[in-house]
Amino acid sequence: MGIKKVIKNSRLEICKSCKYSKKNKLIGLTCGDLGVPTIFKDGKDRTCGCVLELKTGIISEKCPQDKW
């Protein structure tokens, strides 16, 4: 298994345990509501609305919660 695949799988596991991730029957796990970035009242918590199967595989991307 390549390093990119290891990183992607590690990131996906973190996302699966996040309280903001949502399961979508058609596209899989999303970060919050699909296509709707959100900043919550405390200013720290945020979602990006991305499809996590795709985002986690892009090495230059980062989690809006700074979890990876």
Backbone as a ProteinNet text record, in pm:
[ID]
protein_1_A
[PRIMARY]
MGIKKVIKNSRLEICKSCKYSKKNKLIGLTCGDLGVPTIFKDGKDRTCGCVLELKTGIISEKCPQDKW
[TERTIARY]
85.3	0	89.5	61.2	140.7	111.2	203.6	190.4	64.4	29.5	-90.4	-215	-221.6	-335.2	-341.6	-225.7	-219.7	-270.6	-226.7	-269.8	-420.8	-470.6	-613.3	-694.3	-654.6	-727.8	-724.6	-611.3	-597.6	-690.5	-692.1	-777.9	-926	-963.2	-1102.4	-1148.5	-1061.4	-1096	-1122.2	-1041.6	-1062.2	-1196.8	-1225.1	-1350.7	-1471.9	-1460.6	-1572.6	-1611.9	-1516.1	-1546.2	-1584.9	-1581.7	-1615.1	-1766.3	-1807	-1950.1	-2016.9	-1939.3	-1995.6	-2006.8	-1942.8	-1950.5	-2090.4	-2134.2	-2267.4	-2258.3	-2340.2	-2344.6	-2447.9	-2405.2	-2492.6	-2502.6	-2622.2	-2640.4	-2580.2	-2575.5	-2525.6	-2374.5	-2316.7	-2174.6	-2086.9	-2144.2	-2065	-2057.3	-1949.6	-1931.9	-1901.2	-1967.9	-1940.1	-1904.1	-1835.4	-1799.2	-1911	-2005.1	-2122.8	-2218.1	-2296.7	-2391	-2316.3	-2346.2	-2279.2	-2284.5	-2167.9	-2157.3	-2188.7	-2201.3	-2237.2	-2133	-2028.8	-1931.8	-2000	-1966.2	-2030.3	-1927.2	-1942.9	-1863.8	-1961.7	-1936.4	-2027.6	-1998.5	-2088.7	-2082.9	-1951.9	-1890.4	-1766.3	-1648.3	-1664.6	-1559.2	-1451.8	-1443.3	-1342.7	-1396.2	-1519.1	-1577.2	-1627.8	-1590.8	-1633.7	-1639.7	-1718.5	-1723.8	-1697.2	-1660.9	-1629.7	-1731.7	-1815	-1914.6	-1860.2	-1738.3	-1673.1	-1710	-1691.5	-1702.2	-1569.8	-1574.6	-1451.7	-1372.9	-1437.8	-1366.9	-1269	-1305	-1217.5	-1116.2	-1165.2	-1079.7	-964.9	-992.8	-888.9	-773.5	-796.8	-692	-604.7	-637.4	-558.1	-464.4	-338.2	-239.9	-234	-251.8	-240.4	-363.7	-470.9	-591.8	-575.2	-661.5	-658.2	-799.9	-814.3	-942.6	-975.6	-1101.1	-1138.2	-1136.5	-1134.1	-1127.2	-981.8	-887.3	-744.6	-718.2	-796.1	-776.3	-673.5	-647.4	-542.6	-493.4
-118.1	0	123.9	217.2	338.4	435.4	528.6	626.2	711.5	745.4	826.1	751.3	621.9	540.3	529.7	517.7	510.6	641	752.9	883.9	899.4	863.2	874.2	791.2	667.1	579.7	633	685.5	742.5	863.1	948.5	1066.9	1027.5	929.4	885.6	831.6	759.4	707.3	821.9	925.4	1043.6	1108.4	1121.4	1182.7	1101.2	971.2	885.1	908.9	946.3	967.1	1112.4	1199.1	1339.8	1358.7	1439.1	1462	1537.6	1601.3	1677.6	1599	1482.6	1405.7	1347.8	1340.6	1290.4	1186.4	1082.9	980.2	1019.3	1013.7	1041.5	912.1	863.8	735.3	732.2	844.3	847.4	865.9	949	983	947.3	894.7	856.6	966.8	968.6	1059.9	1202.1	1299.6	1440.2	1512.1	1622	1705.8	1807.3	1775.2	1859.1	1838.3	1939.4	1931.4	1948.7	1862.3	1863.1	2001.2	2054.7	2181.6	2305.4	2287.6	2401.2	2419.2	2497.1	2524.4	2601	2566.9	2627.1	2666.1	2784.2	2825.3	2840.8	2767.1	2769.1	2888	2915.1	3035.3	3052.5	2942	2955.2	2998.1	2991.5	3033.6	2929.4	2829	2723.9	2608.7	2568.8	2456.6	2501.3	2424.1	2454.7	2327.5	2330.8	2220.7	2278.9	2190.2	2238.4	2196.3	2096.1	2050.3	1957.5	1911.2	1828.1	1680.5	1610.4	1465.4	1411.8	1344.5	1307.3	1195.6	1110.9	1007	1072.3	1187	1259.5	1347.2	1427.9	1524.9	1459.6	1349.1	1285.3	1230.4	1207.1	1155.3	1262.4	1387.9	1498.7	1545.9	1514.7	1537.5	1683.7	1777.7	1919.5	1974.3	1896.6	1941.5	1926.6	1996.9	1982.9	1986.7	1934.7	1929.7	2069.1	2114.8	2245.3	2248.7	2131.8	2120.7	2105.4	2105.9	2083.9	1948.5	1847.3	1712.7	1635.2	1680.1	1622.5	1727.5
0	0	0	-89.3	-98.2	14.6	33.7	142	125.5	1.9	-22.1	26.1	-0.2	41.6	194.2	257.9	404	464.8	409.7	458.5	439.5	321.8	293.3	392.4	414.2	506	648.7	689.9	823.2	839.7	740.1	743.1	745.6	665.1	661.2	796.1	865.2	997.4	1095.8	1087.3	1172.1	1138.1	1010.1	966.4	1010.6	1006.6	1046.2	1191.4	1273.4	1415.3	1447.6	1349.4	1370.8	1383.5	1478.9	1500.6	1386.2	1300.8	1190.3	1059.5	1050.5	925.7	910.2	786.6	755.6	644.7	656.2	552.3	447.8	322.1	209.6	129.3	105	37.1	-103	-169.5	-306.9	-316.7	-230	-246.4	-127.8	-22.5	94.2	197.7	271	383.2	336	399.9	371.4	500.7	486.8	601.2	620.9	709	725.6	609.5	578.9	467.8	335.7	240	110.6	45.5	12.8	-58	24.9	157.2	242.3	352.5	327.4	434.1	547.9	670.6	786.9	890.9	948.7	1064.3	1179.2	1286.9	1400.6	1491.5	1582.9	1666.7	1742.1	1785.4	1862.4	1775.2	1642.9	1551	1527.3	1612.8	1596.3	1513	1541.6	1469.5	1333.7	1232	1096.3	1013.1	909.1	813.5	675.2	582.1	447.5	342.6	374.6	278.7	171.5	188.1	86.2	95.2	-16.4	-21.8	32	145.4	214.9	147.1	70.9	-4.8	-102.9	-154	-247.3	-173.4	-80.8	-12.3	64.8	131.8	213.5	131	2.4	-84.4	-147.4	-125.6	-180.3	-69.4	-84	21.7	66.3	-24.2	11.1	85.9	91.2	160.8	311	386.9	531.9	587.4	707	774.5	829.9	813	866.7	1020	1082.9	1228.1	1275.8	1182.8	1210.3	1277.2	1238.6	1291.2	1208.7	1085.5	1001.6	904.2
[MASK]
++++++++++++++++++++++++++++++++++++++++++++++++++++++++++++++++++++

